Amino acid sequence: MHLDSYEEKKALKMRLRKIAGQVAAIEKMVEEDQEVPDVLMQVVSVRKALKSFSEVMIRQHAHECLEHTPDAELSRKKMRELLKVLERYIE
């Protein structure tokens, strides 16, 4: 996958850093024997953040496959690969 700009890549990296921080916070909560509902709320936040990250990646890749691939056969190949991943993503 090729990101269209430095800014897009930077934004995705920032999202991943935030997610990593949230996961680290969950680990700390478990170590400190925090209440289960509190830990689970943080897990929900991480899941939502990962879902949002995935949706951006999917959108960008689909756009690349449809609009930025000069060869039709290569475009179809990329779309098949994306569809294969999406099948697993929605399981």
PDB file of N, CA and C in Angstrom, residues 29-86:
ATOM      1  N   MET A  29      -3.661  -1.547  34.088  1.00  0.00           N
ATOM      2  CA  MET A  29      -4.882  -1.730  34.867  1.00  0.00           C
ATOM      3  C   MET A  29      -4.986  -3.161  35.388  1.00  0.00           C
ATOM      4  N   VAL A  30      -4.616  -4.127  34.546  1.00  0.00           N
ATOM      5  CA  VAL A  30      -4.656  -5.533  34.966  1.00  0.00           C
ATOM      6  C   VAL A  30      -3.641  -5.771  36.080  1.00  0.00           C
ATOM      7  N   GLU A  31      -2.434  -5.225  35.912  1.00  0.00           N
ATOM      8  CA  GLU A  31      -1.405  -5.380  36.945  1.00  0.00           C
ATOM      9  C   GLU A  31      -1.855  -4.778  38.273  1.00  0.00           C
ATOM     10  N   GLU A  32      -2.617  -3.690  38.199  1.00  0.00           N
ATOM     11  CA  GLU A  32      -3.070  -3.002  39.413  1.00  0.00           C
ATOM     12  C   GLU A  32      -4.406  -3.529  39.934  1.00  0.00           C
ATOM     13  N   ASP A  33      -4.896  -4.611  39.358  1.00  0.00           N
ATOM     14  CA  ASP A  33      -6.161  -5.219  39.776  1.00  0.00           C
ATOM     15  C   ASP A  33      -7.327  -4.232  39.742  1.00  0.00           C
ATOM     16  N   GLN A  34      -7.391  -3.446  38.673  1.00  0.00           N
ATOM     17  CA  GLN A  34      -8.518  -2.519  38.500  1.00  0.00           C
ATOM     18  C   GLN A  34      -9.805  -3.311  38.306  1.00  0.00           C
ATOM     19  N   GLU A  35     -10.908  -2.652  38.480  1.00  0.00           N
ATOM     20  CA  GLU A  35     -12.210  -3.291  38.323  1.00  0.00           C
ATOM     21  C   GLU A  35     -12.401  -3.767  36.883  1.00  0.00           C
ATOM     22  N   VAL A  36     -12.988  -4.952  36.742  1.00  0.00           N
ATOM     23  CA  VAL A  36     -13.180  -5.551  35.422  1.00  0.00           C
ATOM     24  C   VAL A  36     -13.974  -4.639  34.477  1.00  0.00           C
ATOM     25  N   PRO A  37     -15.081  -4.034  34.927  1.00  0.00           N
ATOM     26  CA  PRO A  37     -15.811  -3.156  33.999  1.00  0.00           C
ATOM     27  C   PRO A  37     -14.954  -1.999  33.472  1.00  0.00           C
ATOM     28  N   ASP A  38     -14.080  -1.473  34.308  1.00  0.00           N
ATOM     29  CA  ASP A  38     -13.191  -0.389  33.868  1.00  0.00           C
ATOM     30  C   ASP A  38     -12.205  -0.882  32.810  1.00  0.00           C
ATOM     31  N   VAL A  39     -11.656  -2.066  33.044  1.00  0.00           N
ATOM     32  CA  VAL A  39     -10.724  -2.642  32.073  1.00  0.00           C
ATOM     33  C   VAL A  39     -11.444  -2.912  30.756  1.00  0.00           C
ATOM     34  N   LEU A  40     -12.625  -3.477  30.847  1.00  0.00           N
ATOM     35  CA  LEU A  40     -13.377  -3.794  29.632  1.00  0.00           C
ATOM     36  C   LEU A  40     -13.763  -2.550  28.844  1.00  0.00           C
ATOM     37  N   MET A  41     -14.028  -1.459  29.531  1.00  0.00           N
ATOM     38  CA  MET A  41     -14.329  -0.207  28.827  1.00  0.00           C
ATOM     39  C   MET A  41     -13.121   0.250  28.019  1.00  0.00           C
ATOM     40  N   GLN A  42     -11.940   0.058  28.569  1.00  0.00           N
ATOM     41  CA  GLN A  42     -10.726   0.409  27.829  1.00  0.00           C
ATOM     42  C   GLN A  42     -10.526  -0.528  26.636  1.00  0.00           C
ATOM     43  N   VAL A  43     -10.877  -1.788  26.807  1.00  0.00           N
ATOM     44  CA  VAL A  43     -10.790  -2.752  25.705  1.00  0.00           C
ATOM     45  C   VAL A  43     -11.733  -2.323  24.577  1.00  0.00           C
ATOM     46  N   VAL A  44     -12.927  -1.880  24.944  1.00  0.00           N
ATOM     47  CA  VAL A  44     -13.880  -1.392  23.950  1.00  0.00           C
ATOM     48  C   VAL A  44     -13.287  -0.205  23.186  1.00  0.00           C
ATOM     49  N   SER A  45     -12.644   0.682  23.890  1.00  0.00           N
ATOM     50  CA  SER A  45     -12.020   1.845  23.249  1.00  0.00           C
ATOM     51  C   SER A  45     -10.941   1.421  22.253  1.00  0.00           C
ATOM     52  N   VAL A  46     -10.146   0.439  22.629  1.00  0.00           N
ATOM     53  CA  VAL A  46      -9.091  -0.051  21.737  1.00  0.00           C
ATOM     54  C   VAL A  46      -9.709  -0.706  20.503  1.00  0.00           C
ATOM     55  N   ARG A  47     -10.737  -1.498  20.718  1.00  0.00           N
ATOM     56  CA  ARG A  47     -11.400  -2.154  19.582  1.00  0.00           C
ATOM     57  C   ARG A  47     -11.953  -1.129  18.612  1.00  0.00           C
ATOM     58  N   LYS A  48     -12.569  -0.079  19.136  1.00  0.00           N
ATOM     59  CA  LYS A  48     -13.117   0.972  18.272  1.00  0.00           C
ATOM     60  C   LYS A  48     -12.000   1.696  17.526  1.00  0.00           C
ATOM     61  N   ALA A  49     -10.904   1.955  18.207  1.00  0.00           N
ATOM     62  CA  ALA A  49      -9.776   2.632  17.572  1.00  0.00           C
ATOM     63  C   ALA A  49      -9.175   1.764  16.465  1.00  0.00           C
ATOM     64  N   LEU A  50      -9.049   0.467  16.708  1.00  0.00           N
ATOM     65  CA  LEU A  50      -8.539  -0.440  15.677  1.00  0.00           C
ATOM     66  C   LEU A  50      -9.498  -0.531  14.499  1.00  0.00           C
ATOM     67  N   LYS A  51     -10.776  -0.544  14.792  1.00  0.00           N
ATOM     68  CA  LYS A  51     -11.776  -0.581  13.719  1.00  0.00           C
ATOM     69  C   LYS A  51     -11.662   0.667  12.856  1.00  0.00           C
ATOM     70  N   SER A  52     -11.542   1.799  13.478  1.00  0.00           N
ATOM     71  CA  SER A  52     -11.405   3.055  12.747  1.00  0.00           C
ATOM     72  C   SER A  52     -10.127   3.058  11.906  1.00  0.00           C
ATOM     73  N   PHE A  53      -9.032   2.614  12.490  1.00  0.00           N
ATOM     74  CA  PHE A  53      -7.758   2.515  11.763  1.00  0.00           C
ATOM     75  C   PHE A  53      -7.919   1.600  10.547  1.00  0.00           C
ATOM     76  N   SER A  54      -8.539   0.449  10.757  1.00  0.00           N
ATOM     77  CA  SER A  54      -8.738  -0.510   9.668  1.00  0.00           C
ATOM     78  C   SER A  54      -9.578   0.078   8.549  1.00  0.00           C
ATOM     79  N   GLU A  55     -10.611   0.806   8.912  1.00  0.00           N
ATOM     80  CA  GLU A  55     -11.491   1.401   7.903  1.00  0.00           C
ATOM     81  C   GLU A  55     -10.736   2.406   7.038  1.00  0.00           C
ATOM     82  N   VAL A  56      -9.850   3.180   7.647  1.00  0.00           N
ATOM     83  CA  VAL A  56      -9.038   4.121   6.877  1.00  0.00           C
ATOM     84  C   VAL A  56      -8.134   3.366   5.919  1.00  0.00           C
ATOM     85  N   MET A  57      -7.487   2.324   6.420  1.00  0.00           N
ATOM     86  CA  MET A  57      -6.589   1.527   5.579  1.00  0.00           C
ATOM     87  C   MET A  57      -7.357   0.894   4.412  1.00  0.00           C
ATOM     88  N   ILE A  58      -8.519   0.347   4.695  1.00  0.00           N
ATOM     89  CA  ILE A  58      -9.338  -0.284   3.660  1.00  0.00           C
ATOM     90  C   ILE A  58      -9.738   0.749   2.601  1.00  0.00           C
ATOM     91  N   ARG A  59     -10.202   1.892   3.048  1.00  0.00           N
ATOM     92  CA  ARG A  59     -10.637   2.952   2.131  1.00  0.00           C
ATOM     93  C   ARG A  59      -9.484   3.396   1.235  1.00  0.00           C
ATOM     94  N   GLN A  60      -8.317   3.617   1.832  1.00  0.00           N
ATOM     95  CA  GLN A  60      -7.167   4.074   1.056  1.00  0.00           C
ATOM     96  C   GLN A  60      -6.713   3.014   0.053  1.00  0.00           C
ATOM     97  N   HIS A  61      -6.713   1.760   0.487  1.00  0.00           N
ATOM     98  CA  HIS A  61      -6.274   0.700  -0.417  1.00  0.00           C
ATOM     99  C   HIS A  61      -7.269   0.512  -1.561  1.00  0.00           C
ATOM    100  N   ALA A  62      -8.549   0.548  -1.261  1.00  0.00           N
ATOM    101  CA  ALA A  62      -9.565   0.412  -2.310  1.00  0.00           C
ATOM    102  C   ALA A  62      -9.430   1.549  -3.317  1.00  0.00           C
ATOM    103  N   HIS A  63      -9.214   2.742  -2.826  1.00  0.00           N
ATOM    104  CA  HIS A  63      -9.030   3.901  -3.703  1.00  0.00           C
ATOM    105  C   HIS A  63      -7.815   3.683  -4.611  1.00  0.00           C
ATOM    106  N   GLU A  64      -6.739   3.186  -4.033  1.00  0.00           N
ATOM    107  CA  GLU A  64      -5.526   2.911  -4.816  1.00  0.00           C
ATOM    108  C   GLU A  64      -5.802   1.859  -5.886  1.00  0.00           C
ATOM    109  N   CYS A  65      -6.514   0.798  -5.514  1.00  0.00           N
ATOM    110  CA  CYS A  65      -6.799  -0.281  -6.458  1.00  0.00           C
ATOM    111  C   CYS A  65      -7.652   0.206  -7.625  1.00  0.00           C
ATOM    112  N   LEU A  66      -8.616   1.061  -7.336  1.00  0.00           N
ATOM    113  CA  LEU A  66      -9.559   1.492  -8.357  1.00  0.00           C
ATOM    114  C   LEU A  66      -9.071   2.665  -9.194  1.00  0.00           C
ATOM    115  N   GLU A  67      -8.299   3.550  -8.601  1.00  0.00           N
ATOM    116  CA  GLU A  67      -7.983   4.784  -9.308  1.00  0.00           C
ATOM    117  C   GLU A  67      -6.512   4.986  -9.641  1.00  0.00           C
ATOM    118  N   HIS A  68      -5.631   4.311  -8.964  1.00  0.00           N
ATOM    119  CA  HIS A  68      -4.210   4.604  -9.155  1.00  0.00           C
ATOM    120  C   HIS A  68      -3.401   3.444  -9.723  1.00  0.00           C
ATOM    121  N   THR A  69      -4.063   2.400 -10.153  1.00  0.00           N
ATOM    122  CA  THR A  69      -3.354   1.279 -10.745  1.00  0.00           C
ATOM    123  C   THR A  69      -3.545   1.362 -12.261  1.00  0.00           C
ATOM    124  N   PRO A  70      -2.453   1.599 -12.982  1.00  0.00           N
ATOM    125  CA  PRO A  70      -2.580   1.831 -14.422  1.00  0.00           C
ATOM    126  C   PRO A  70      -2.998   0.595 -15.216  1.00  0.00           C
ATOM    127  N   ASP A  71      -2.678  -0.571 -14.723  1.00  0.00           N
ATOM    128  CA  ASP A  71      -2.969  -1.813 -15.434  1.00  0.00           C
ATOM    129  C   ASP A  71      -4.243  -2.443 -14.869  1.00  0.00           C
ATOM    130  N   ALA A  72      -5.199  -2.753 -15.742  1.00  0.00           N
ATOM    131  CA  ALA A  72      -6.487  -3.304 -15.305  1.00  0.00           C
ATOM    132  C   ALA A  72      -6.313  -4.652 -14.610  1.00  0.00           C
ATOM    133  N   GLU A  73      -5.441  -5.495 -15.117  1.00  0.00           N
ATOM    134  CA  GLU A  73      -5.232  -6.810 -14.506  1.00  0.00           C
ATOM    135  C   GLU A  73      -4.634  -6.674 -13.109  1.00  0.00           C
ATOM    136  N   LEU A  74      -3.686  -5.787 -12.947  1.00  0.00           N
ATOM    137  CA  LEU A  74      -3.097  -5.546 -11.633  1.00  0.00           C
ATOM    138  C   LEU A  74      -4.143  -4.983 -10.676  1.00  0.00           C
ATOM    139  N   SER A  75      -4.986  -4.121 -11.174  1.00  0.00           N
ATOM    140  CA  SER A  75      -6.066  -3.560 -10.361  1.00  0.00           C
ATOM    141  C   SER A  75      -7.006  -4.667  -9.875  1.00  0.00           C
ATOM    142  N   ARG A  76      -7.384  -5.577 -10.759  1.00  0.00           N
ATOM    143  CA  ARG A  76      -8.248  -6.700 -10.366  1.00  0.00           C
ATOM    144  C   ARG A  76      -7.562  -7.582  -9.337  1.00  0.00           C
ATOM    145  N   LYS A  77      -6.263  -7.822  -9.537  1.00  0.00           N
ATOM    146  CA  LYS A  77      -5.506  -8.646  -8.584  1.00  0.00           C
ATOM    147  C   LYS A  77      -5.512  -7.995  -7.197  1.00  0.00           C
ATOM    148  N   LYS A  78      -5.259  -6.695  -7.151  1.00  0.00           N
ATOM    149  CA  LYS A  78      -5.256  -5.989  -5.873  1.00  0.00           C
ATOM    150  C   LYS A  78      -6.634  -6.024  -5.212  1.00  0.00           C
ATOM    151  N   MET A  79      -7.679  -5.886  -6.013  1.00  0.00           N
ATOM    152  CA  MET A  79      -9.037  -5.926  -5.453  1.00  0.00           C
ATOM    153  C   MET A  79      -9.356  -7.318  -4.911  1.00  0.00           C
ATOM    154  N   ARG A  80      -8.931  -8.368  -5.617  1.00  0.00           N
ATOM    155  CA  ARG A  80      -9.146  -9.733  -5.101  1.00  0.00           C
ATOM    156  C   ARG A  80      -8.447  -9.920  -3.765  1.00  0.00           C
ATOM    157  N   GLU A  81      -7.218  -9.404  -3.668  1.00  0.00           N
ATOM    158  CA  GLU A  81      -6.479  -9.493  -2.407  1.00  0.00           C
ATOM    159  C   GLU A  81      -7.215  -8.752  -1.299  1.00  0.00           C
ATOM    160  N   LEU A  82      -7.715  -7.571  -1.628  1.00  0.00           N
ATOM    161  CA  LEU A  82      -8.456  -6.784  -0.643  1.00  0.00           C
ATOM    162  C   LEU A  82      -9.722  -7.506  -0.205  1.00  0.00           C
ATOM    163  N   LEU A  83     -10.457  -8.072  -1.153  1.00  0.00           N
ATOM    164  CA  LEU A  83     -11.683  -8.798  -0.817  1.00  0.00           C
ATOM    165  C   LEU A  83     -11.391 -10.007   0.070  1.00  0.00           C
ATOM    166  N   LYS A  84     -10.274 -10.670  -0.180  1.00  0.00           N
ATOM    167  CA  LYS A  84      -9.888 -11.826   0.645  1.00  0.00           C
ATOM    168  C   LYS A  84      -9.653 -11.373   2.096  1.00  0.00           C
ATOM    169  N   VAL A  85      -8.969 -10.255   2.260  1.00  0.00           N
ATOM    170  CA  VAL A  85      -8.724  -9.720   3.595  1.00  0.00           C
ATOM    171  C   VAL A  85     -10.036  -9.283   4.241  1.00  0.00           C
ATOM    172  N   LEU A  86     -10.891  -8.637   3.466  1.00  0.00           N
ATOM    173  CA  LEU A  86     -12.171  -8.165   4.009  1.00  0.00           C
ATOM    174  C   LEU A  86     -13.041  -9.321   4.499  1.00  0.00           C
TER     175      LEU A  86
END
